[in-house]
PDB file of C-alpha atoms and ligand atoms in Angstrom:
ATOM      1  CA  UNK A   1     -94.321 155.682  91.652  1.00  0.00           C
ATOM      2  CA  UNK A   2     -91.931 155.670  94.635  1.00  0.00           C
ATOM      3  CA  UNK A   3     -91.058 153.211  97.364  1.00  0.00           C
ATOM      4  CA  UNK A   4     -93.087 153.770 100.530  1.00  0.00           C
ATOM      5  CA  UNK A   5     -90.058 154.211 102.830  1.00  0.00           C
ATOM      6  CA  UNK A   6     -88.529 156.748 100.440  1.00  0.00           C
ATOM      7  CA  UNK A   7     -91.643 158.857 100.120  1.00  0.00           C
ATOM      8  CA  UNK A   8     -92.235 158.879 103.898  1.00  0.00           C
ATOM      9  CA  UNK A   9     -88.659 159.930 104.534  1.00  0.00           C
ATOM     10  CA  UNK A  10     -88.867 162.746 101.976  1.00  0.00           C
ATOM     11  CA  UNK A  11     -92.107 164.138 103.430  1.00  0.00           C
ATOM     12  CA  UNK A  12     -91.296 163.890 107.142  1.00  0.00           C
ATOM     13  CA  UNK A  13     -88.380 164.382 109.525  1.00  0.00           C
ATOM     14  CA  UNK A  14     -87.783 160.583 109.604  1.00  0.00           C
ATOM     15  CA  UNK A  15     -84.681 158.955 108.143  1.00  0.00           C
ATOM     16  CA  UNK A  16     -85.130 156.107 105.672  1.00  0.00           C
ATOM     17  CA  UNK A  17     -84.264 153.631 108.433  1.00  0.00           C
ATOM     18  CA  UNK A  18     -86.787 155.129 110.825  1.00  0.00           C
ATOM     19  CA  UNK A  19     -89.448 155.107 108.100  1.00  0.00           C
ATOM     20  CA  UNK A  20     -88.776 151.374 107.562  1.00  0.00           C
ATOM     21  CA  UNK A  21     -89.229 150.811 111.299  1.00  0.00           C
ATOM     22  CA  UNK A  22     -92.640 152.496 111.253  1.00  0.00           C
ATOM     23  CA  UNK A  23     -93.693 150.466 108.198  1.00  0.00           C
ATOM     24  CA  UNK A  24     -92.613 147.050 109.542  1.00  0.00           C
ATOM     25  CA  UNK A  25     -94.192 147.939 112.890  1.00  0.00           C
ATOM     26  CA  UNK A  26     -97.605 148.220 111.182  1.00  0.00           C
ATOM     27  CA  UNK A  27     -97.883 151.969 111.785  1.00  0.00           C
ATOM     28  CA  UNK A  28     -98.326 152.998 108.163  1.00  0.00           C
ATOM     29  CA  UNK A  29    -101.407 152.750 105.996  1.00  0.00           C
ATOM     30  CA  UNK A  30    -101.905 153.606 102.339  1.00  0.00           C
ATOM     31  CA  UNK A  31    -105.441 154.419 101.188  1.00  0.00           C
ATOM     32  CA  UNK A  32    -106.825 152.790 104.315  1.00  0.00           C
ATOM     33  CA  UNK A  33    -104.845 149.505 104.245  1.00  0.00           C
ATOM     34  CA  UNK A  34    -101.926 148.773 106.587  1.00  0.00           C
ATOM     35  CA  UNK A  35     -98.797 148.169 104.502  1.00  0.00           C
ATOM     36  CA  UNK A  36     -95.818 146.401 106.058  1.00  0.00           C
ATOM     37  CA  UNK A  37     -93.495 146.343 103.049  1.00  0.00           C
ATOM     38  CA  UNK A  38     -91.088 149.245 102.557  1.00  0.00           C
ATOM     39  CA  UNK A  39     -90.847 148.377  98.857  1.00  0.00           C
ATOM     40  CA  UNK A  40     -94.552 148.943  98.289  1.00  0.00           C
ATOM     41  CA  UNK A  41     -94.960 151.473  95.475  1.00  0.00           C
ATOM     42  CA  UNK A  42     -97.055 154.567  96.045  1.00  0.00           C
ATOM     43  CA  UNK A  43     -98.029 157.441  93.800  1.00  0.00           C
ATOM     44  CA  UNK A  44     -98.359 161.180  94.494  1.00  0.00           C
ATOM     45  CA  UNK A  45    -102.088 160.988  95.153  1.00  0.00           C
ATOM     46  CA  UNK A  46    -102.132 158.050  97.569  1.00  0.00           C
ATOM     47  CA  UNK A  47    -103.194 158.927 101.102  1.00  0.00           C
ATOM     48  CA  UNK A  48    -100.495 157.890 103.554  1.00  0.00           C
ATOM     49  CA  UNK A  49    -101.169 157.811 107.293  1.00  0.00           C
ATOM     50  CA  UNK A  50     -98.311 157.617 109.790  1.00  0.00           C
ATOM     51  CA  UNK A  51     -99.495 156.567 113.223  1.00  0.00           C
ATOM     52  CA  UNK A  52    -103.015 157.471 112.119  1.00  0.00           C
ATOM     53  CA  UNK A  53    -102.083 160.997 110.980  1.00  0.00           C
ATOM     54  CA  UNK A  54    -102.040 162.071 107.366  1.00  0.00           C
ATOM     55  CA  UNK A  55     -98.701 163.184 105.979  1.00  0.00           C
ATOM     56  CA  UNK A  56     -98.675 165.966 103.422  1.00  0.00           C
ATOM     57  CA  UNK A  57     -97.838 165.038  99.854  1.00  0.00           C
ATOM     58  CA  UNK A  58     -97.154 168.597  98.784  1.00  0.00           C
ATOM     59  CA  UNK A  59     -93.818 169.787  97.442  1.00  0.00           C
ATOM     60  CA  UNK A  60     -93.543 172.495 100.107  1.00  0.00           C
ATOM     61  CA  UNK A  61     -95.049 172.844 103.544  1.00  0.00           C
ATOM     62  CA  UNK A  62     -96.375 176.088 105.009  1.00  0.00           C
ATOM     63  CA  UNK A  63     -97.227 176.033 108.687  1.00  0.00           C
ATOM     64  CA  UNK A  64     -98.727 178.696 110.928  1.00  0.00           C
ATOM     65  CA  UNK A  65     -97.697 178.627 114.571  1.00  0.00           C
ATOM     66  CA  UNK A  66     -99.112 180.673 117.435  1.00  0.00           C
ATOM     67  CA  UNK A  67     -95.727 181.224 119.041  1.00  0.00           C
ATOM     68  CA  UNK A  68     -95.720 181.191 122.819  1.00  0.00           C
ATOM     69  CA  UNK A  69     -93.151 183.030 124.946  1.00  0.00           C
ATOM     70  CA  UNK A  70     -89.889 181.293 125.736  1.00  0.00           C
ATOM     71  CA  UNK A  71     -89.068 179.818 122.307  1.00  0.00           C
ATOM     72  CA  UNK A  72     -86.313 181.090 120.010  1.00  0.00           C
ATOM     73  CA  UNK A  73     -86.837 181.532 116.258  1.00  0.00           C
ATOM     74  CA  UNK A  74     -84.143 179.108 115.137  1.00  0.00           C
ATOM     75  CA  UNK A  75     -83.883 175.609 113.750  1.00  0.00           C
ATOM     76  CA  UNK A  76     -81.395 174.496 116.414  1.00  0.00           C
ATOM     77  CA  UNK A  77     -80.119 175.811 119.705  1.00  0.00           C
ATOM     78  CA  UNK A  78     -77.835 174.163 122.259  1.00  0.00           C
ATOM     79  CA  UNK A  79     -79.572 175.619 125.313  1.00  0.00           C
ATOM     80  CA  UNK A  80     -82.953 177.057 124.395  1.00  0.00           C
ATOM     81  CA  UNK A  81     -86.204 175.648 123.106  1.00  0.00           C
ATOM     82  CA  UNK A  82     -86.817 176.372 119.408  1.00  0.00           C
ATOM     83  CA  UNK A  83     -90.098 177.022 117.585  1.00  0.00           C
ATOM     84  CA  UNK A  84     -89.449 173.884 115.493  1.00  0.00           C
ATOM     85  CA  UNK A  85     -89.901 171.765 118.606  1.00  0.00           C
ATOM     86  CA  UNK A  86     -93.563 172.784 118.543  1.00  0.00           C
ATOM     87  CA  UNK A  87     -94.177 171.226 115.111  1.00  0.00           C
ATOM     88  CA  UNK A  88     -95.895 167.823 115.562  1.00  0.00           C
ATOM     89  CA  UNK A  89     -94.345 164.757 113.832  1.00  0.00           C
ATOM     90  CA  UNK A  90     -97.011 164.538 111.115  1.00  0.00           C
ATOM     91  CA  UNK A  91     -96.244 168.135 110.058  1.00  0.00           C
ATOM     92  CA  UNK A  92     -92.522 167.830 110.541  1.00  0.00           C
ATOM     93  CA  UNK A  93     -90.216 167.591 107.564  1.00  0.00           C
ATOM     94  CA  UNK A  94     -86.537 167.988 106.760  1.00  0.00           C
ATOM     95  CA  UNK A  95     -85.559 171.539 105.830  1.00  0.00           C
ATOM     96  CA  UNK A  96     -88.234 173.405 107.809  1.00  0.00           C
ATOM     97  CA  UNK A  97     -87.223 176.797 109.195  1.00  0.00           C
ATOM     98  CA  UNK A  98     -88.974 179.861 110.650  1.00  0.00           C
ATOM     99  CA  UNK A  99     -89.680 182.470 107.942  1.00  0.00           C
ATOM    100  CA  UNK A 100     -88.572 185.503 109.923  1.00  0.00           C
ATOM    101  CA  UNK A 101     -87.638 186.010 113.529  1.00  0.00           C
ATOM    102  CA  UNK A 102     -89.680 186.894 116.561  1.00  0.00           C
ATOM    103  CA  UNK A 103     -87.879 187.601 119.832  1.00  0.00           C
ATOM    104  CA  UNK A 104     -87.946 184.918 122.507  1.00  0.00           C
ATOM    105  CA  UNK A 105     -90.533 186.899 124.502  1.00  0.00           C
ATOM    106  CA  UNK A 106     -92.672 187.857 121.463  1.00  0.00           C
ATOM    107  CA  UNK A 107     -95.824 185.822 120.819  1.00  0.00           C
ATOM    108  CA  UNK A 108     -98.184 185.309 117.893  1.00  0.00           C
ATOM    109  CA  UNK A 109     -98.137 184.575 114.188  1.00  0.00           C
ATOM    110  CA  UNK A 110     -95.081 182.731 112.954  1.00  0.00           C
ATOM    111  CA  UNK A 111     -94.742 181.026 109.590  1.00  0.00           C
ATOM    112  CA  UNK A 112     -92.614 177.891 109.304  1.00  0.00           C
ATOM    113  CA  UNK A 113     -91.796 176.503 105.868  1.00  0.00           C
ATOM    114  CA  UNK A 114     -89.322 174.567 103.743  1.00  0.00           C
ATOM    115  CA  UNK A 115     -89.746 176.973 100.806  1.00  0.00           C
ATOM    116  CA  UNK A 116     -86.773 179.357 100.717  1.00  0.00           C
ATOM    117  CA  UNK A 117     -88.078 181.443  97.842  1.00  0.00           C
ATOM    118  CA  UNK A 118     -91.416 182.049  99.584  1.00  0.00           C
ATOM    119  CA  UNK A 119     -89.641 183.021 102.821  1.00  0.00           C
ATOM    120  CA  UNK A 120     -87.425 185.437 100.936  1.00  0.00           C
ATOM    121  CA  UNK A 121     -90.469 187.018  99.293  1.00  0.00           C
ATOM    122  CA  UNK A 122     -92.274 187.697 102.551  1.00  0.00           C
ATOM    123  CA  UNK A 123     -89.140 188.948 104.310  1.00  0.00           C
ATOM    124  CA  UNK A 124     -87.359 191.087 101.711  1.00  0.00           C
ATOM    125  CA  UNK A 125     -87.991 194.766 102.610  1.00  0.00           C
ATOM    126  CA  UNK A 126     -88.452 195.722  98.970  1.00  0.00           C
ATOM    127  CA  UNK A 127     -91.408 193.308  98.698  1.00  0.00           C
ATOM    128  CA  UNK A 128     -93.268 195.390 101.307  1.00  0.00           C
ATOM    129  CA  UNK A 129     -95.165 192.555 102.971  1.00  0.00           C
ATOM    130  CA  UNK A 130     -96.529 194.277 106.068  1.00  0.00           C
ATOM    131  CA  UNK A 131     -96.440 192.772 109.551  1.00  0.00           C
ATOM    132  CA  UNK A 132     -98.774 193.993 112.298  1.00  0.00           C
ATOM    133  CA  UNK A 133     -98.187 193.736 116.023  1.00  0.00           C
ATOM    134  CA  UNK A 134    -100.248 194.373 119.148  1.00  0.00           C
ATOM    135  CA  UNK A 135     -97.941 196.270 121.474  1.00  0.00           C
ATOM    136  CA  UNK A 136     -98.125 197.194 125.164  1.00  0.00           C
ATOM    137  CA  UNK A 137     -95.659 199.721 126.572  1.00  0.00           C
ATOM    138  CA  UNK A 138     -94.854 200.997 130.051  1.00  0.00           C
ATOM    139  CA  UNK A 139     -95.950 204.596 129.302  1.00  0.00           C
ATOM    140  CA  UNK A 140     -98.993 206.207 127.670  1.00  0.00           C
ATOM    141  CA  UNK A 141     -98.890 205.992 123.860  1.00  0.00           C
ATOM    142  CA  UNK A 142     -98.702 209.536 122.465  1.00  0.00           C
ATOM    143  CA  UNK A 143     -99.506 211.375 119.241  1.00  0.00           C
ATOM    144  CA  UNK A 144     -95.809 212.285 119.137  1.00  0.00           C
ATOM    145  CA  UNK A 145     -94.949 208.579 118.888  1.00  0.00           C
ATOM    146  CA  UNK A 146     -97.574 208.133 116.149  1.00  0.00           C
ATOM    147  CA  UNK A 147     -96.134 211.016 114.116  1.00  0.00           C
ATOM    148  CA  UNK A 148     -92.595 209.829 114.733  1.00  0.00           C
ATOM    149  CA  UNK A 149     -93.394 206.313 113.508  1.00  0.00           C
ATOM    150  CA  UNK A 150     -95.068 207.732 110.383  1.00  0.00           C
ATOM    151  CA  UNK A 151     -92.106 209.972 109.581  1.00  0.00           C
ATOM    152  CA  UNK A 152     -89.510 207.225 110.089  1.00  0.00           C
ATOM    153  CA  UNK A 153     -87.789 206.651 113.410  1.00  0.00           C
ATOM    154  CA  UNK A 154     -84.012 206.986 113.287  1.00  0.00           C
ATOM    155  CA  UNK A 155     -82.219 203.973 114.729  1.00  0.00           C
ATOM    156  CA  UNK A 156     -78.497 203.329 114.986  1.00  0.00           C
ATOM    157  CA  UNK A 157     -78.650 201.239 111.775  1.00  0.00           C
ATOM    158  CA  UNK A 158     -80.481 203.943 109.803  1.00  0.00           C
ATOM    159  CA  UNK A 159     -83.901 205.542 109.413  1.00  0.00           C
ATOM    160  CA  UNK A 160     -86.848 203.136 109.493  1.00  0.00           C
ATOM    161  CA  UNK A 161     -89.424 203.029 106.733  1.00  0.00           C
ATOM    162  CA  UNK A 162     -92.641 204.828 107.701  1.00  0.00           C
ATOM    163  CA  UNK A 163     -94.653 202.683 110.111  1.00  0.00           C
ATOM    164  CA  UNK A 164     -98.294 202.902 111.077  1.00  0.00           C
ATOM    165  CA  UNK A 165     -99.126 203.319 114.760  1.00  0.00           C
ATOM    166  CA  UNK A 166    -102.781 203.061 115.773  1.00  0.00           C
ATOM    167  CA  UNK A 167    -103.504 203.913 119.389  1.00  0.00           C
ATOM    168  CA  UNK A 168    -105.807 201.217 120.823  1.00  0.00           C
ATOM    169  CA  UNK A 169    -105.651 202.089 124.532  1.00  0.00           C
ATOM    170  CA  UNK A 170    -103.710 204.181 127.034  1.00  0.00           C
ATOM    171  CA  UNK A 171    -100.637 201.971 126.827  1.00  0.00           C
ATOM    172  CA  UNK A 172    -101.513 199.809 123.839  1.00  0.00           C
ATOM    173  CA  UNK A 173    -101.174 200.202 120.089  1.00  0.00           C
ATOM    174  CA  UNK A 174    -101.180 198.289 116.847  1.00  0.00           C
ATOM    175  CA  UNK A 175     -97.993 198.858 114.876  1.00  0.00           C
ATOM    176  CA  UNK A 176     -97.598 197.900 111.217  1.00  0.00           C
ATOM    177  CA  UNK A 177     -94.112 197.590 109.730  1.00  0.00           C
ATOM    178  CA  UNK A 178     -92.949 196.790 106.225  1.00  0.00           C
ATOM    179  CA  UNK A 179     -89.477 195.694 107.289  1.00  0.00           C
ATOM    180  CA  UNK A 180     -88.116 193.510 110.054  1.00  0.00           C
ATOM    181  CA  UNK A 181     -84.955 194.670 111.727  1.00  0.00           C
ATOM    182  CA  UNK A 182     -83.503 193.210 114.880  1.00  0.00           C
ATOM    183  CA  UNK A 183     -85.670 194.205 117.901  1.00  0.00           C
ATOM    184  CA  UNK A 184     -87.214 196.862 115.659  1.00  0.00           C
ATOM    185  CA  UNK A 185     -90.387 197.705 117.581  1.00  0.00           C
ATOM    186  CA  UNK A 186     -88.630 197.634 120.944  1.00  0.00           C
ATOM    187  CA  UNK A 187     -85.939 199.962 119.618  1.00  0.00           C
ATOM    188  CA  UNK A 188     -88.480 202.282 117.953  1.00  0.00           C
ATOM    189  CA  UNK A 189     -90.363 202.788 121.218  1.00  0.00           C
ATOM    190  CA  UNK A 190     -86.999 203.053 122.986  1.00  0.00           C
ATOM    191  CA  UNK A 191     -86.398 206.261 120.985  1.00  0.00           C
ATOM    192  CA  UNK A 192     -89.350 207.761 122.880  1.00  0.00           C
ATOM    193  CA  UNK A 193     -88.128 206.528 126.258  1.00  0.00           C
ATOM    194  CA  UNK A 194     -90.718 203.732 126.396  1.00  0.00           C
ATOM    195  CA  UNK A 195     -90.204 200.050 127.090  1.00  0.00           C
ATOM    196  CA  UNK A 196     -92.233 197.356 125.312  1.00  0.00           C
ATOM    197  CA  UNK A 197     -93.773 195.050 127.920  1.00  0.00           C
ATOM    198  CA  UNK A 198     -95.796 192.840 125.533  1.00  0.00           C
ATOM    199  CA  UNK A 199     -95.440 192.153 121.825  1.00  0.00           C
ATOM    200  CA  UNK A 200     -97.747 189.914 119.802  1.00  0.00           C
ATOM    201  CA  UNK A 201     -97.719 189.502 116.003  1.00  0.00           C
ATOM    202  CA  UNK A 202    -101.215 189.694 114.559  1.00  0.00           C
ATOM    203  CA  UNK A 203    -100.695 189.364 110.806  1.00  0.00           C
ATOM    204  CA  UNK A 204     -98.330 188.935 107.887  1.00  0.00           C
ATOM    205  CA  UNK A 205     -99.617 190.510 104.677  1.00  0.00           C
ATOM    206  CA  UNK A 206    -103.365 189.904 104.540  1.00  0.00           C
ATOM    207  CA  UNK A 207    -103.131 186.776 106.697  1.00  0.00           C
ATOM    208  CA  UNK A 208    -104.217 187.064 110.343  1.00  0.00           C
ATOM    209  CA  UNK A 209    -103.364 184.683 113.154  1.00  0.00           C
ATOM    210  CA  UNK A 210    -106.317 182.245 113.239  1.00  0.00           C
ATOM    211  CA  UNK A 211    -108.399 182.938 116.348  1.00  0.00           C
ATOM    212  CA  UNK A 212    -108.887 179.260 117.153  1.00  0.00           C
ATOM    213  CA  UNK A 213    -105.146 178.483 117.198  1.00  0.00           C
ATOM    214  CA  UNK A 214    -104.084 178.437 120.843  1.00  0.00           C
ATOM    215  CA  UNK A 215    -100.530 179.331 121.948  1.00  0.00           C
ATOM    216  CA  UNK A 216     -98.033 176.602 121.094  1.00  0.00           C
ATOM    217  CA  UNK A 217    -100.283 175.074 118.420  1.00  0.00           C
ATOM    218  CA  UNK A 218     -99.681 174.940 114.691  1.00  0.00           C
ATOM    219  CA  UNK A 219    -101.443 173.770 111.562  1.00  0.00           C
ATOM    220  CA  UNK A 220    -100.902 173.766 107.824  1.00  0.00           C
ATOM    221  CA  UNK A 221    -101.719 177.030 106.051  1.00  0.00           C
ATOM    222  CA  UNK A 222    -104.565 176.512 103.570  1.00  0.00           C
ATOM    223  CA  UNK A 223    -104.062 177.408  99.864  1.00  0.00           C
ATOM    224  CA  UNK A 224    -106.522 180.309 100.333  1.00  0.00           C
ATOM    225  CA  UNK A 225    -104.543 181.688 103.273  1.00  0.00           C
ATOM    226  CA  UNK A 226    -101.328 181.360 101.295  1.00  0.00           C
ATOM    227  CA  UNK A 227    -102.913 183.471  98.579  1.00  0.00           C
ATOM    228  CA  UNK A 228    -103.757 186.151 101.166  1.00  0.00           C
ATOM    229  CA  UNK A 229    -100.086 186.453 102.073  1.00  0.00           C
ATOM    230  CA  UNK A 230     -99.033 186.513  98.428  1.00  0.00           C
ATOM    231  CA  UNK A 231    -101.813 188.834  97.248  1.00  0.00           C
ATOM    232  CA  UNK A 232    -100.704 191.548  99.644  1.00  0.00           C
ATOM    233  CA  UNK A 233     -97.215 191.222  98.326  1.00  0.00           C
ATOM    234  CA  UNK A 234     -98.265 191.897  94.717  1.00  0.00           C
ATOM    235  CA  UNK A 235    -100.733 194.661  95.677  1.00  0.00           C
ATOM    236  CA  UNK A 236     -98.095 196.491  97.655  1.00  0.00           C
ATOM    237  CA  UNK A 237     -95.249 196.123  95.173  1.00  0.00           C
ATOM    238  CA  UNK A 238     -97.321 197.559  92.344  1.00  0.00           C
TER     239      UNK A 238
HETATM  240  N1  URA B   1     -89.936 193.904 116.841  1.00  0.00           N
HETATM  241  C1  URA B   1     -89.318 193.520 117.979  1.00  0.00           C
HETATM  242  O1  URA B   1     -88.749 194.340 118.696  1.00  0.00           O
HETATM  243  N2  URA B   1     -89.341 192.221 118.296  1.00  0.00           N
HETATM  244  C2  URA B   1     -89.991 191.279 117.568  1.00  0.00           C
HETATM  245  O2  URA B   1     -90.010 190.094 117.942  1.00  0.00           O
HETATM  246  C3  URA B   1     -90.631 191.697 116.375  1.00  0.00           C
HETATM  247  C4  URA B   1     -90.590 193.026 116.033  1.00  0.00           C
END
């Protein structure tokens, strides 16, 4: 059993003082009853609502965001908007960070978590968790590009691991990588004289961006979806 203010503070982005303010202001309920005492004792399984929204009682949070253009993949930035600003208060929590980077102008599937070990597992190149992207370029996509990607494009920081390029249209393709270097896809197409005009991440491991998640929106990843990400990891490291 923990004090209500303490448990709210540990599961949200609120400080202890702010949590007390919400409680005394009548904005917190436990199992359906409004509780105005910060000292009220709650257990792990009690349902706590903050401003009518349920706060997660889980040890770690895993959030999927459909990243819109114009946001940087960072926890803080002096000048630019960060992906963390898109996380609503009821899903917000201390220690959240984006698991992997997408460029400011890249859109699509982004995972935000407070679990460092999980993030490491999906990002470490030797774990081979694949990431797929829908790409549009300014030139026709060619068989030469496809072969080049499969053989390993040579960039200034070394040869890339083989990547899959599926031609989906004259200037569009789906590219699947098992590593994530800085501006990797843009630089890979750059080797063929092409410029990426649109980049959208479709999936991480076996987990695809949910179709009903509009740009700028996020939600908690379900345990089943989390398994999809993890399953791919074990299948591919075998
Ligand atoms: N490759 C890029 O060039 N940019 C991204 O955001 C992701 C992969």
